[in-house]
Each structure stands twice: as structure tokens, then as C-alpha cells.
PDB file of C-alpha atoms in Angstrom:
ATOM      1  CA  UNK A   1      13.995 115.960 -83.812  1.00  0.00           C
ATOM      2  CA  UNK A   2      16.358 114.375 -86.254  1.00  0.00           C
ATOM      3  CA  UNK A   3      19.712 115.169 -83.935  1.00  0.00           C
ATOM      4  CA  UNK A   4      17.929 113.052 -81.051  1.00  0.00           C
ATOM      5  CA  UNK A   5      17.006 110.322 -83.239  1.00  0.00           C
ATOM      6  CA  UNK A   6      20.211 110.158 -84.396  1.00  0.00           C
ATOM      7  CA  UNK A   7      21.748 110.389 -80.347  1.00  0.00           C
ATOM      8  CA  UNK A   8      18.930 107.698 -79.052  1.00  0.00           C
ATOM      9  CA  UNK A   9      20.769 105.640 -76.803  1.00  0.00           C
ATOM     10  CA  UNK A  10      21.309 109.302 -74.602  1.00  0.00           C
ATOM     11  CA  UNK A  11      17.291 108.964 -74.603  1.00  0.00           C
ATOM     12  CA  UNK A  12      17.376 105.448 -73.093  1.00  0.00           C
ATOM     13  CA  UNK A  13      18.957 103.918 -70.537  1.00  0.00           C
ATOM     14  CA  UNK A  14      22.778 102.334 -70.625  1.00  0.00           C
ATOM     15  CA  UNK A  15      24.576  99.442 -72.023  1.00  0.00           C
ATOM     16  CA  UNK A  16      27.397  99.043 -70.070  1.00  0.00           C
ATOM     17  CA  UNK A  17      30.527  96.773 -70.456  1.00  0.00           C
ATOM     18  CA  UNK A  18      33.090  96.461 -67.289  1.00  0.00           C
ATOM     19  CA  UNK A  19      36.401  94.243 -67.791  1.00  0.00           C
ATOM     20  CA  UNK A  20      37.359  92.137 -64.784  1.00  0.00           C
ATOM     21  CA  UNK A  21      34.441  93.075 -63.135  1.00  0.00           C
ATOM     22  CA  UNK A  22      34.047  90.145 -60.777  1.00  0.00           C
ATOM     23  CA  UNK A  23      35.881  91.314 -57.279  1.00  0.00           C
ATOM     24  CA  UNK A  24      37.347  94.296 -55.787  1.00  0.00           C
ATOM     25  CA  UNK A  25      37.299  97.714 -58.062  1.00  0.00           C
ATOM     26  CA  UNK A  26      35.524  96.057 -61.181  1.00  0.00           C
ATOM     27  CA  UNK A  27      32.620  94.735 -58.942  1.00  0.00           C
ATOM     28  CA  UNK A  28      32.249  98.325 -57.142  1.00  0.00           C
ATOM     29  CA  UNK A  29      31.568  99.935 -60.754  1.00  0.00           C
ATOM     30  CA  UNK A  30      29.400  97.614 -61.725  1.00  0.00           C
ATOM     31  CA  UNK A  31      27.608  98.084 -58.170  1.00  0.00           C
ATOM     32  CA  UNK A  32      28.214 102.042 -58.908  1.00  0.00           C
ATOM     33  CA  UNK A  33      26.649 101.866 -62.428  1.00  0.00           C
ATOM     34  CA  UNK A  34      23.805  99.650 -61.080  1.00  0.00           C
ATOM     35  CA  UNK A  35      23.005 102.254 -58.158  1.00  0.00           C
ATOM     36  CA  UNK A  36      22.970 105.059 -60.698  1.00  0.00           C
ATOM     37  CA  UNK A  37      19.771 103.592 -62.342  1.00  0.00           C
ATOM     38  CA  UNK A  38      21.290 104.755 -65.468  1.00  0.00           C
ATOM     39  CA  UNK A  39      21.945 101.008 -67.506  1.00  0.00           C
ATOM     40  CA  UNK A  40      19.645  98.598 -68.589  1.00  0.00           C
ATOM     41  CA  UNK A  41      22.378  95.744 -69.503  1.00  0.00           C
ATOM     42  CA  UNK A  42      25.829  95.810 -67.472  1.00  0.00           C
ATOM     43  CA  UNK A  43      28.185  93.280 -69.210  1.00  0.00           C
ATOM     44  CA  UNK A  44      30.602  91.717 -66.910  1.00  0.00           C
ATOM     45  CA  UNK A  45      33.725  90.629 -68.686  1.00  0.00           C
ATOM     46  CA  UNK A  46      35.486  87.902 -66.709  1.00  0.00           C
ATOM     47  CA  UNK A  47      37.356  85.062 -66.846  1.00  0.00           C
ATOM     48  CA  UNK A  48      35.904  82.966 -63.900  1.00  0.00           C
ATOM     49  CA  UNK A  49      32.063  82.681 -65.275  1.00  0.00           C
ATOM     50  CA  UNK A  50      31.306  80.508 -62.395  1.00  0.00           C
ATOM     51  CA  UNK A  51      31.848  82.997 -59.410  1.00  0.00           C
ATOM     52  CA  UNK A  52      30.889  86.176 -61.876  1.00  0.00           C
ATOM     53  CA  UNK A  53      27.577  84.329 -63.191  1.00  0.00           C
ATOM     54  CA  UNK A  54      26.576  83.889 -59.209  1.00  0.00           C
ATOM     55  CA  UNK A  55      27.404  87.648 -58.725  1.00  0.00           C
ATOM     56  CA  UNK A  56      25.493  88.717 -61.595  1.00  0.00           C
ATOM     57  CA  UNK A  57      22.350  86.586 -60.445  1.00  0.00           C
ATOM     58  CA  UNK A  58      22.137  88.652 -57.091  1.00  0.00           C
ATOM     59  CA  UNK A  59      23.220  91.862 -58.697  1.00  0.00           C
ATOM     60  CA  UNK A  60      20.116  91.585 -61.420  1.00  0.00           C
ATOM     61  CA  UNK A  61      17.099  93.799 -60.935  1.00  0.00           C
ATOM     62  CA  UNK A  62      13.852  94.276 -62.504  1.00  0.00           C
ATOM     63  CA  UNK A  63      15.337  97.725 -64.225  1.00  0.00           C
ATOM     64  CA  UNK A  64      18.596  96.573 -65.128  1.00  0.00           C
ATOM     65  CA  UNK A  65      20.075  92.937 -66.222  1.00  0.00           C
ATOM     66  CA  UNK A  66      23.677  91.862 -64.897  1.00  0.00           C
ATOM     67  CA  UNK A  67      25.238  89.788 -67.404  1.00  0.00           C
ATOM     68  CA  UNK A  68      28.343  87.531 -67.757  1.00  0.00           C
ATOM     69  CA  UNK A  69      30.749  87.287 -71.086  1.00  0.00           C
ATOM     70  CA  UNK A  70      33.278  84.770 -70.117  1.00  0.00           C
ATOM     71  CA  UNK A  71      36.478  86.092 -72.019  1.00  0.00           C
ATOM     72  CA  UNK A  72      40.069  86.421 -71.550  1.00  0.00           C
ATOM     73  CA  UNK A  73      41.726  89.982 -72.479  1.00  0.00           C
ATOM     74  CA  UNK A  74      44.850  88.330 -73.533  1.00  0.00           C
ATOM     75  CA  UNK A  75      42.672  86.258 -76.095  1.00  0.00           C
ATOM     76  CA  UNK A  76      43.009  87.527 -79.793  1.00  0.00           C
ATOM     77  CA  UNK A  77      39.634  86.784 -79.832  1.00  0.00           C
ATOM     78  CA  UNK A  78      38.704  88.711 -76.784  1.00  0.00           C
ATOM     79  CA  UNK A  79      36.631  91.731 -79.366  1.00  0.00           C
ATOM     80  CA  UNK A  80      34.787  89.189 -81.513  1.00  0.00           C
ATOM     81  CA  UNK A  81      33.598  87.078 -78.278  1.00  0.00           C
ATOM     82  CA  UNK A  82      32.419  90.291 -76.696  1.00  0.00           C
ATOM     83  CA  UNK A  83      30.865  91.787 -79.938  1.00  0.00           C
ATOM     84  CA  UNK A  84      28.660  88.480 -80.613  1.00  0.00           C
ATOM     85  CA  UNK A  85      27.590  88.741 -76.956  1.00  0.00           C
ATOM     86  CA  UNK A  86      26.310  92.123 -77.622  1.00  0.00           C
ATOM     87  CA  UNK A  87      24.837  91.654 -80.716  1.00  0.00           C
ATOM     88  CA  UNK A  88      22.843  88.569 -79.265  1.00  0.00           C
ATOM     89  CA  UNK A  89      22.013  90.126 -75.799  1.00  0.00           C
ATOM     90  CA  UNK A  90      21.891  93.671 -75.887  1.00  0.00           C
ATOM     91  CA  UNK A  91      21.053  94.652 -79.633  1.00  0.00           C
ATOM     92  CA  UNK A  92      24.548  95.091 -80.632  1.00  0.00           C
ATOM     93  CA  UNK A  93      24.665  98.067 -78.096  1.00  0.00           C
ATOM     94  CA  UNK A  94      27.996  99.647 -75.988  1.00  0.00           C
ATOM     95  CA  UNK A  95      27.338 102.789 -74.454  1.00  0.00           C
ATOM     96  CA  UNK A  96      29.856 102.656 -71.616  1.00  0.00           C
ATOM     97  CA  UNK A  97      33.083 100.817 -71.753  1.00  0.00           C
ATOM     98  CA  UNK A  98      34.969 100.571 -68.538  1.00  0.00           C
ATOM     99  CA  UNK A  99      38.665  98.692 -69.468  1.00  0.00           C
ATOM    100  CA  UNK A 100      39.216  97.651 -65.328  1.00  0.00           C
ATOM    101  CA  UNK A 101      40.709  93.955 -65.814  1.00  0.00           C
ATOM    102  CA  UNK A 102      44.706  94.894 -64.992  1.00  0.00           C
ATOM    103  CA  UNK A 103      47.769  92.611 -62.848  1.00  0.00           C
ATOM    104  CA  UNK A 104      50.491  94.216 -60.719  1.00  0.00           C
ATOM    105  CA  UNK A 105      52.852  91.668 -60.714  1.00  0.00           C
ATOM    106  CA  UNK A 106      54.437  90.901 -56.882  1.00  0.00           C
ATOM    107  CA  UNK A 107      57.427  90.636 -58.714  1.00  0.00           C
ATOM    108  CA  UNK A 108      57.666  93.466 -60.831  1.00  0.00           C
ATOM    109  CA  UNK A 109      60.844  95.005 -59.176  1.00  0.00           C
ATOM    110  CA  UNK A 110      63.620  98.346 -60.343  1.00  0.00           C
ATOM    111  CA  UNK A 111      63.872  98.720 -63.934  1.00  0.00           C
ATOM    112  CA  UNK A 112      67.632  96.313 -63.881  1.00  0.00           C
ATOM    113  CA  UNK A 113      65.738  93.482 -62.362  1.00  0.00           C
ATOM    114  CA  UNK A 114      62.341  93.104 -64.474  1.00  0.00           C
ATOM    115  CA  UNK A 115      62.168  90.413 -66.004  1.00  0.00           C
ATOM    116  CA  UNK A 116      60.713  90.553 -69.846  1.00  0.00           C
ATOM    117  CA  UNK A 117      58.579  87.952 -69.282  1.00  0.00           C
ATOM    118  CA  UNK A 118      56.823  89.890 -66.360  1.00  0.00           C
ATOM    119  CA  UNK A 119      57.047  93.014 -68.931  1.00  0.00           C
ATOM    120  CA  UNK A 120      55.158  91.297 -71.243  1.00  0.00           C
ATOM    121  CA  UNK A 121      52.512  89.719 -69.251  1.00  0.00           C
ATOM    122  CA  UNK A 122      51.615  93.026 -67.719  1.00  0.00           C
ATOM    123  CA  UNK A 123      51.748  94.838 -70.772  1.00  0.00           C
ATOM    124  CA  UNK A 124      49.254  92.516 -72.657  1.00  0.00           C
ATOM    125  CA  UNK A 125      46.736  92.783 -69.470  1.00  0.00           C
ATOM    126  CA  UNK A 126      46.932  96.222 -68.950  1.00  0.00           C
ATOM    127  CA  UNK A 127      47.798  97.936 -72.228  1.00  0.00           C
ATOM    128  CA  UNK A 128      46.785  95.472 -75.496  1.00  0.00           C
ATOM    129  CA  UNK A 129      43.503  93.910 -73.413  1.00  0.00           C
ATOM    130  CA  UNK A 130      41.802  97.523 -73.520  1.00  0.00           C
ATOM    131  CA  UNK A 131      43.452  98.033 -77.202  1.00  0.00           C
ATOM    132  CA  UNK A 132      41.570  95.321 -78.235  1.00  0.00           C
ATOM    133  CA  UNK A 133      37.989  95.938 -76.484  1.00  0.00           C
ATOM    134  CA  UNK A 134      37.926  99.445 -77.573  1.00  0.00           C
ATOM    135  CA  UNK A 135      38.431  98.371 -81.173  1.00  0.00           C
ATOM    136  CA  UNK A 136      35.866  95.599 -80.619  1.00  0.00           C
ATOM    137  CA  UNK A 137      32.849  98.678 -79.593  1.00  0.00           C
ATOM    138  CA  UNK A 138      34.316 101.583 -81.049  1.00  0.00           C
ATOM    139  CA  UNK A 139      32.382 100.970 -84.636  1.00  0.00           C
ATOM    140  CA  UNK A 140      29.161 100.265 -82.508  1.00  0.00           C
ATOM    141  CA  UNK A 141      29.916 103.485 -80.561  1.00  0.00           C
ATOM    142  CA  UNK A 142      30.216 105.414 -83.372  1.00  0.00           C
ATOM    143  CA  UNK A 143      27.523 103.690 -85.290  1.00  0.00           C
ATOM    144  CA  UNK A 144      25.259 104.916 -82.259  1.00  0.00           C
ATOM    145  CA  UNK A 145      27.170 108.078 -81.952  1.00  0.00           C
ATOM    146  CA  UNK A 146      27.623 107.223 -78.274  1.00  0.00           C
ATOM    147  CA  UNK A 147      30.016 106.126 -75.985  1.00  0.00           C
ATOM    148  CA  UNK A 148      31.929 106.451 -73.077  1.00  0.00           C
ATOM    149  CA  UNK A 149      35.039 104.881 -72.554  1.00  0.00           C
ATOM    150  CA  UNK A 150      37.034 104.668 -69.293  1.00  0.00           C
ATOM    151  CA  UNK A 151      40.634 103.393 -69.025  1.00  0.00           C
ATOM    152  CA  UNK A 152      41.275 102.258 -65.376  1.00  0.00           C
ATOM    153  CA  UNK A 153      45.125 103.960 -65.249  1.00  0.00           C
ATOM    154  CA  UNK A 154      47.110 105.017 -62.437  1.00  0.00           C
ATOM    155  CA  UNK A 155      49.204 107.833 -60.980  1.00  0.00           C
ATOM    156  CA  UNK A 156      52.307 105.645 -61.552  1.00  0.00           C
ATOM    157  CA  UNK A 157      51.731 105.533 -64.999  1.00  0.00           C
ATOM    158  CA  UNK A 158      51.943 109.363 -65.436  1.00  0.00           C
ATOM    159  CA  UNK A 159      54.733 110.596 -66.496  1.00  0.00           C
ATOM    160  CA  UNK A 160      55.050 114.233 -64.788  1.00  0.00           C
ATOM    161  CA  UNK A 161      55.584 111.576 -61.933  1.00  0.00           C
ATOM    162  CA  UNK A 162      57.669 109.181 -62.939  1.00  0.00           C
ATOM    163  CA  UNK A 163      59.916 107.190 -60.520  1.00  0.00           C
ATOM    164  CA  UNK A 164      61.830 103.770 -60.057  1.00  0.00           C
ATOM    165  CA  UNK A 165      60.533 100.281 -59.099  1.00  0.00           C
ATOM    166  CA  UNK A 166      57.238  98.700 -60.385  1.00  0.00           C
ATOM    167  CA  UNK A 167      58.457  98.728 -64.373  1.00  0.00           C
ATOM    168  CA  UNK A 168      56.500  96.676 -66.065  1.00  0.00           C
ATOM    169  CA  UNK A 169      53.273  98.042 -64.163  1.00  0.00           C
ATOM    170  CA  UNK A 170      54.232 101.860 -64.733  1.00  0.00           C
ATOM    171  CA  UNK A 171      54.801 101.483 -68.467  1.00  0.00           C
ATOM    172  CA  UNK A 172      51.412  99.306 -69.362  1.00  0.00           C
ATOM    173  CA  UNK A 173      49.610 102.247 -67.444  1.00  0.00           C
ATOM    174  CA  UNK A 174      51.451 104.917 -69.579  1.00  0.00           C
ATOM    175  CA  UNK A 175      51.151 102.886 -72.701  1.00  0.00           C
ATOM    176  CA  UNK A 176      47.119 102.821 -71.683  1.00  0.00           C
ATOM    177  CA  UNK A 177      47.245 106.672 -71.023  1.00  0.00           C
ATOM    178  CA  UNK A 178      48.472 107.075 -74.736  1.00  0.00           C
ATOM    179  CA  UNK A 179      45.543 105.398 -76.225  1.00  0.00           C
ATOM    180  CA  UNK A 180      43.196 107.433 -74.369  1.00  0.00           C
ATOM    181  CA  UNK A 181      44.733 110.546 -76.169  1.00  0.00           C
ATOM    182  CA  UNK A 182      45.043 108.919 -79.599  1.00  0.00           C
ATOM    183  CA  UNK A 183      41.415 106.968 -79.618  1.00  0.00           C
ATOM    184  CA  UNK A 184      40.236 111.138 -78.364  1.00  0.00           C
ATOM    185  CA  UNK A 185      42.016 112.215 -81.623  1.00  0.00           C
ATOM    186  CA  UNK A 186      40.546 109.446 -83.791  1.00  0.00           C
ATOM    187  CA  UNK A 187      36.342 110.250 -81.931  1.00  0.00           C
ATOM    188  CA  UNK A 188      37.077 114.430 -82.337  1.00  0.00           C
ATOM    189  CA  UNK A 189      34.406 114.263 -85.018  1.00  0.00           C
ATOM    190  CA  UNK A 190      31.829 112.698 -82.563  1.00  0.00           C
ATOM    191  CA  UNK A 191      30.704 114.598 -79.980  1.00  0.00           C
ATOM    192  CA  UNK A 192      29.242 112.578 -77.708  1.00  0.00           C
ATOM    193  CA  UNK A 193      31.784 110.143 -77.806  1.00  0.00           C
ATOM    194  CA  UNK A 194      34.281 110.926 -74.663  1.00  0.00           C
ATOM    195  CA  UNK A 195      37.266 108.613 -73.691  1.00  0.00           C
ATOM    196  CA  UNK A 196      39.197 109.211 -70.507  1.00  0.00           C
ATOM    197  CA  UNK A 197      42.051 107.701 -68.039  1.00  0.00           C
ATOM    198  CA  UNK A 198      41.854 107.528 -64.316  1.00  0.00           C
ATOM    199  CA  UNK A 199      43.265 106.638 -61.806  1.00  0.00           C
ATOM    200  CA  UNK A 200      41.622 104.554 -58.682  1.00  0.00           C
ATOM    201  CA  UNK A 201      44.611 105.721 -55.872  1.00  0.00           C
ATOM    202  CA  UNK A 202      46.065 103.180 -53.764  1.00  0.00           C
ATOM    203  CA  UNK A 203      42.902 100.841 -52.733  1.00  0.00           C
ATOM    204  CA  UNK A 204      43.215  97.293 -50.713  1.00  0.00           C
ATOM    205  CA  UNK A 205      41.955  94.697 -53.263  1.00  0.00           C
ATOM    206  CA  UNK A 206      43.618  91.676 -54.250  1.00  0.00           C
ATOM    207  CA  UNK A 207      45.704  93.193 -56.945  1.00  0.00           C
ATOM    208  CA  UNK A 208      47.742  95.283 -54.337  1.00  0.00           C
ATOM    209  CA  UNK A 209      51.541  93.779 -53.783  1.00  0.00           C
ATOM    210  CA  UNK A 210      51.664  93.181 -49.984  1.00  0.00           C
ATOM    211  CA  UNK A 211      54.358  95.533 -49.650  1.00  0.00           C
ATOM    212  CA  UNK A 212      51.986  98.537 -50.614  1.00  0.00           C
ATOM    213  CA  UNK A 213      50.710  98.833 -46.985  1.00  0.00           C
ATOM    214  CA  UNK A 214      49.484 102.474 -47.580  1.00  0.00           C
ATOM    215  CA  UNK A 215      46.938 101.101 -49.947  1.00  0.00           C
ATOM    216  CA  UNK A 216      43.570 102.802 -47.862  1.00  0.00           C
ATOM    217  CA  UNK A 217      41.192 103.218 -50.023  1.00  0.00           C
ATOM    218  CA  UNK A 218      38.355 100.829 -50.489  1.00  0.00           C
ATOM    219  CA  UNK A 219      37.136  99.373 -53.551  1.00  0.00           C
ATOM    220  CA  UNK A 220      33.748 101.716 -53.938  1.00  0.00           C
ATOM    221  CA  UNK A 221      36.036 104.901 -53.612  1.00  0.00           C
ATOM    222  CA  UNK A 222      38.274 103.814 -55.944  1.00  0.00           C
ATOM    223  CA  UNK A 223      35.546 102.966 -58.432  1.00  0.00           C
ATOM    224  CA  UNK A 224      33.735 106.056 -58.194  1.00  0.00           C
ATOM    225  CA  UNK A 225      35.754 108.073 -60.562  1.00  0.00           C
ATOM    226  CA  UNK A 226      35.166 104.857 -63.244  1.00  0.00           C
ATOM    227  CA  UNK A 227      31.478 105.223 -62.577  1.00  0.00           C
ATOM    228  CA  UNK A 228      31.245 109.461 -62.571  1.00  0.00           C
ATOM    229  CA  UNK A 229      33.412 109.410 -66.164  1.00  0.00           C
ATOM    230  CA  UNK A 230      31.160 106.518 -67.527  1.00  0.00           C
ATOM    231  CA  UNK A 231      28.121 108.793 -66.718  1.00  0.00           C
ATOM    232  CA  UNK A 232      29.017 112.079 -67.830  1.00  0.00           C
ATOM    233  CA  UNK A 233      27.060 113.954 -70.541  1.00  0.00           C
ATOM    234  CA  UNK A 234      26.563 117.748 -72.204  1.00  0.00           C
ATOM    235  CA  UNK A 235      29.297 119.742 -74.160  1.00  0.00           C
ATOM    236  CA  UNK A 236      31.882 120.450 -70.992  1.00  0.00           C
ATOM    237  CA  UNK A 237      32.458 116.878 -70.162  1.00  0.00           C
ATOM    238  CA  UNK A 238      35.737 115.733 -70.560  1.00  0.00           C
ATOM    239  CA  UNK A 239      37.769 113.910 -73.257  1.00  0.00           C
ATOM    240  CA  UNK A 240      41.466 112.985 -73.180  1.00  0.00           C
ATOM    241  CA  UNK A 241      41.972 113.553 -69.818  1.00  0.00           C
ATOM    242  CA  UNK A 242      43.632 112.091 -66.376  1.00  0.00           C
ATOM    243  CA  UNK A 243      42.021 112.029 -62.919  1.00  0.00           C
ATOM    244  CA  UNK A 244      41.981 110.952 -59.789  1.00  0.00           C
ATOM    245  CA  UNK A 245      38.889 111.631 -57.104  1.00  0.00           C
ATOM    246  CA  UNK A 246      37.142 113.517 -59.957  1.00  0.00           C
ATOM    247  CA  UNK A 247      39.948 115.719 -60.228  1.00  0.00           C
ATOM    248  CA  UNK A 248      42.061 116.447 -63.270  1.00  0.00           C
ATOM    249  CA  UNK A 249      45.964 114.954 -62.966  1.00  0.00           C
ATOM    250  CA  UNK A 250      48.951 115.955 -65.054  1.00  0.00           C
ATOM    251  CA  UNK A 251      50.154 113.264 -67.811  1.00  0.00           C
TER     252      UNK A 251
END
């Protein structure tokens, strides 16, 4: 009995934090997490509080409260806002952590004519924002000795792949796949602690440049990877690794 006391969030249902979780991808895993039945808290990270708090008020349900930290991932303090919101609403809890909140810059042209400013914009959305969350809940992960943590990567962020155009985008996303590996080294001792990348495909939300006209997909299909890592439990599950559609990619 000891080993389950010590593992009793898996006994209980979900605390669940999603970044940018206020439209398109972010909302569907929320809305994928919710449908699950799984969490009893689902902590929407957002800048806009206004439109997220209204989202959150329809999205609440007797089993499971939707609730709104207003934070900005390129805020220092982005960790210690979060991590007081936890410890006052949830009982300093973070089972799931799903880092969503990323920019594709319309901009963000062939590698000669990026600009560094829209380098570093892009890098400190999509690659120091999720740095920073994961070393916010990490401790409380471990503390609980559970957690699941989700980096929302992409396919032109892997490197087996690599081509031209979209620079600043493709590096922040292969910058993001390399702390997935290294925070997978760092949890090894931890066995129900599983961090993994994915990638969402090419889905119509407002973060697609108009010139990607094959994006297809909609938001709930590209969430559903997000939501099937977030839930995963027993010994085979995965750490370190890539997907797309619930399939494993190539770095």
C-alpha cells in the first residue's frame, strides 16, 4: 500500500495546466481533457483573462473546475504567478502540463532575411516560455511523483526534416524538442513522470501564416495527440519522444 500512497494523484483525478489555452488548439485540449473525465482542475494559462475567464465559465462542470491564470510566458515571472495559483487553487497540484502557447511569425522568411528581432520573439514564446513553466511544476511533479508534460512541437522543428524558410519558427521548435530529451534525462529516476514533444500537423487556427493554405486539419485533431500524451499511464508509455497522430516521428 505504501507505493500507492506515495503515487496518489494516479488514484485521483487530474490537475491539469494548458498554456495559451484560450482559442484554436489550446481550447480543443482543454475541451479534450475535459471530455476525458480524467481532471478535476484544468488551469488555463492566458494572457486575455477577459475572453478566457468567459470560456472557462461555460466550460466548468460539476466534476471538473475550468480555471483562468492570467500570465504572460515571456514574463520572468511567468513560474512564480502560476505556482501561487496552484498552491491557492488546486493544493499546490500539476499533474499534466501541456506547454501550447507558441507564434509563427507572418514574417518569419529564408534564413538571409530573418530578422533577429523576429528570432528572438519566437524563440522566447516557443522555446524559454515552456523552459520556464516546466521549471515552475517540475519540483511539484516530482514532489507528487507525477506528471505529464507535453511540449506542443512541430514537424518543422525536426531535424531528420529540416528545410529552408520559416527560421525563427523551425529553430524555437527544435530548441523545445531538446528540452523534452534533457528534462527525460533529468525525471529517469521517476517513473511515472513522462515528458514528450508533438506535433499538431498543419491545422487552420489563427496562428497559421495565410500562405500555409494546406493547413486542413482542425483544431480538435490537432489537439488530440496533446490530450492522448497528457493521459497516458503504465510502464510502456512513452518518454522522450516525437509524434504526430499518435504516431512516433524521427528527431
Amino acid at each position: 500500500h505504501k507505493s500507492q500512497h506515495n503515487r496518489s494523484p494516479k488514484m485521483s483525478k487530474k490537475v491539469a495546466v494548458v498554456t495559451g489555452a484560450n482559442r484554436g488548439i489550446g481550447l480543443a485540449i482543454v475541451e479534450g481533457l475535459l471530455k476525458s473525465g480524467e481532471c478535476s482542475h484544468i488551469v488555463m494559462v492566458c494572457r486575455d483573462q477577459k475572453a478566457a475567464a468567459t470560456i472557462a465559465a461555460k466550460l466548468t462542470t460539476k466534476a471538473c473546475a475550468v480555471l483562468v491564470c492570467a500570465a504572460d510566458v515571456t514574463d520572468d515571472k511567468v513560474g512564480s504567478t502560476l505556482t501561487a495559483f496552484l498552491a491557492k487553487n488546486t493544493g499546490d497540484r500539476c499533474d499534466i502540463l501541456v506547454n501550447n502557447a507558441g507564434i509563427l511569425k507572418e514574417h518569419d522568411k529564408d534564413f538571409l532575411h530573418g530578422t533577429l528581432d523576429i528570432l528572438r520573439k519566437t524563440f522566447e514564446i516557443n522555446t524559454v516560455g515552456p523552459v520556464k513553466l516546466i521549471q515552475a511544476v517540475l519540483p511539484l511533479m516530482k514532489k507528487n511523483k507525477y506528471g505529464r508534460i507535453v511540449n506542443m512541437s512541430s514537424g518543422l522543428g525536426q531535424l531528420s526534416e529540416m528545410g529552408g524558410k520559416y527560421t525563427a519558427y523551425r529553430i524555437s521548435k527544435t530548441g523545445l524538442n531538446a528540452v523534452t530529451k534533457i528534462v527525460t534525462a533529468e525525471t529517469k529516476d521517476f517513473d511515472d513522470i513522462a515528458c514528450n514533444s508533438m506535433c499538431p500537423g498543419f491545422v487552420k487556427t489563427l496562428l497559421t501564416p495565410s500562405n500555409m493554405t494546406h493547413a486542413s486539419k482542425t483544431p480538435e485533431e490537432g489537439a488530440a495527440t496533446a490530450v492522448w500524451l497528457a493521459l497516458q499511464s503504465g510502464k510502456s508509455m512513452p518518454k522522450g519522444k516525437f509524434f504526430r497522430d499518435k504516431k512516433e516521428m524521427d528527431w
